[in-house]
Coordinates of C-alpha atoms in Angstrom, one line a residue:
A1 CA -6.4 -9.4 8.6
V2 CA -8.8 -9.8 5.7
V3 CA -11.6 -8.2 7.6
H4 CA -9.4 -5.3 8.7
A5 CA -8.4 -4.8 5.0
I6 CA -12.0 -4.9 3.8
E7 CA -12.9 -2.3 6.4
A8 CA -9.9 -0.2 5.3
N9 CA -8.2 -0.6 8.7
Y10 CA -4.9 -1.1 6.9
D11 CA -2.6 -0.6 9.9
L12 CA -4.3 -3.4 11.7
A13 CA -4.3 -5.6 8.6
L14 CA -0.6 -5.0 8.1
A15 CA 0.1 -5.8 11.7
D16 CA -1.8 -9.1 11.5
L17 CA -0.2 -10.0 8.1
N18 CA 3.3 -9.2 9.3
A19 CA 2.8 -11.4 12.4
A20 CA 1.5 -14.2 10.2
I21 CA 4.5 -14.0 7.9
Q22 CA 6.8 -13.9 10.9
I23 CA 5.2 -17.1 12.3
D24 CA 5.1 -18.8 8.9
P25 CA 7.4 -17.3 6.2
D26 CA 5.9 -19.7 3.6
Y27 CA 2.3 -18.6 4.1
A28 CA 1.7 -17.4 0.6
R29 CA -1.8 -16.0 1.2
A30 CA -0.4 -13.6 3.8
Y31 CA 2.0 -12.2 1.2
A32 CA -0.8 -11.8 -1.4
T33 CA -3.1 -10.1 1.1
R34 CA -0.3 -7.8 2.2
A35 CA 0.4 -6.9 -1.4
A36 CA -3.3 -6.1 -1.8
V37 CA -3.2 -3.9 1.3
Y38 CA -0.2 -2.0 0.0
S39 CA -1.9 -1.6 -3.4
A40 CA -5.0 -0.1 -1.6
L41 CA -2.7 2.3 0.3
A42 CA -1.0 3.3 -2.9
A43 CA -4.3 3.9 -4.6
R44 CA -5.4 6.1 -1.7
D45 CA -2.1 8.0 -1.7
Y46 CA -2.3 8.5 -5.5
Q47 CA -5.9 9.9 -5.2
Q48 CA -4.6 12.3 -2.6
F49 CA -1.7 13.3 -4.8
V50 CA -4.2 14.1 -7.6
E51 CA -6.4 16.2 -5.4
V52 CA -3.5 18.1 -3.9
T53 CA -1.6 18.8 -7.1
D54 CA -4.3 18.9 -9.7
N55 CA -2.0 16.5 -11.6
N56 CA -3.3 13.0 -12.6
R57 CA 0.0 11.6 -13.6
L58 CA 3.0 10.5 -11.5
P59 CA 6.4 10.5 -13.3
A60 CA 7.5 7.0 -14.5
G61 CA 10.6 5.2 -13.2
T62 CA 11.9 3.4 -10.2
P63 CA 10.6 4.4 -6.8
G64 CA 13.7 6.4 -6.2
E65 CA 13.3 8.2 -9.5
V66 CA 9.6 9.0 -8.8
I67 CA 10.5 10.3 -5.3
A68 CA 13.2 12.5 -6.8
A69 CA 10.9 13.8 -9.5
V70 CA 8.1 14.6 -7.1
D71 CA 10.5 16.4 -4.7
D72 CA 11.7 18.8 -7.4

């Protein structure tokens, strides 16, 4: 999973991490690595948001509030 994440193969990394967590729900490193992958995905999506909208700031709030504000 770590190699996949380093190589930006996030789908493969998440599949491996989800399997690891399913096998051992107490495997803390898998949760930390999965969080890092989601963070990398969020950063990539944010960069795309900036490029598409010419806006460098997402609205603040809960995920639901952000989604509602962006959908307006």
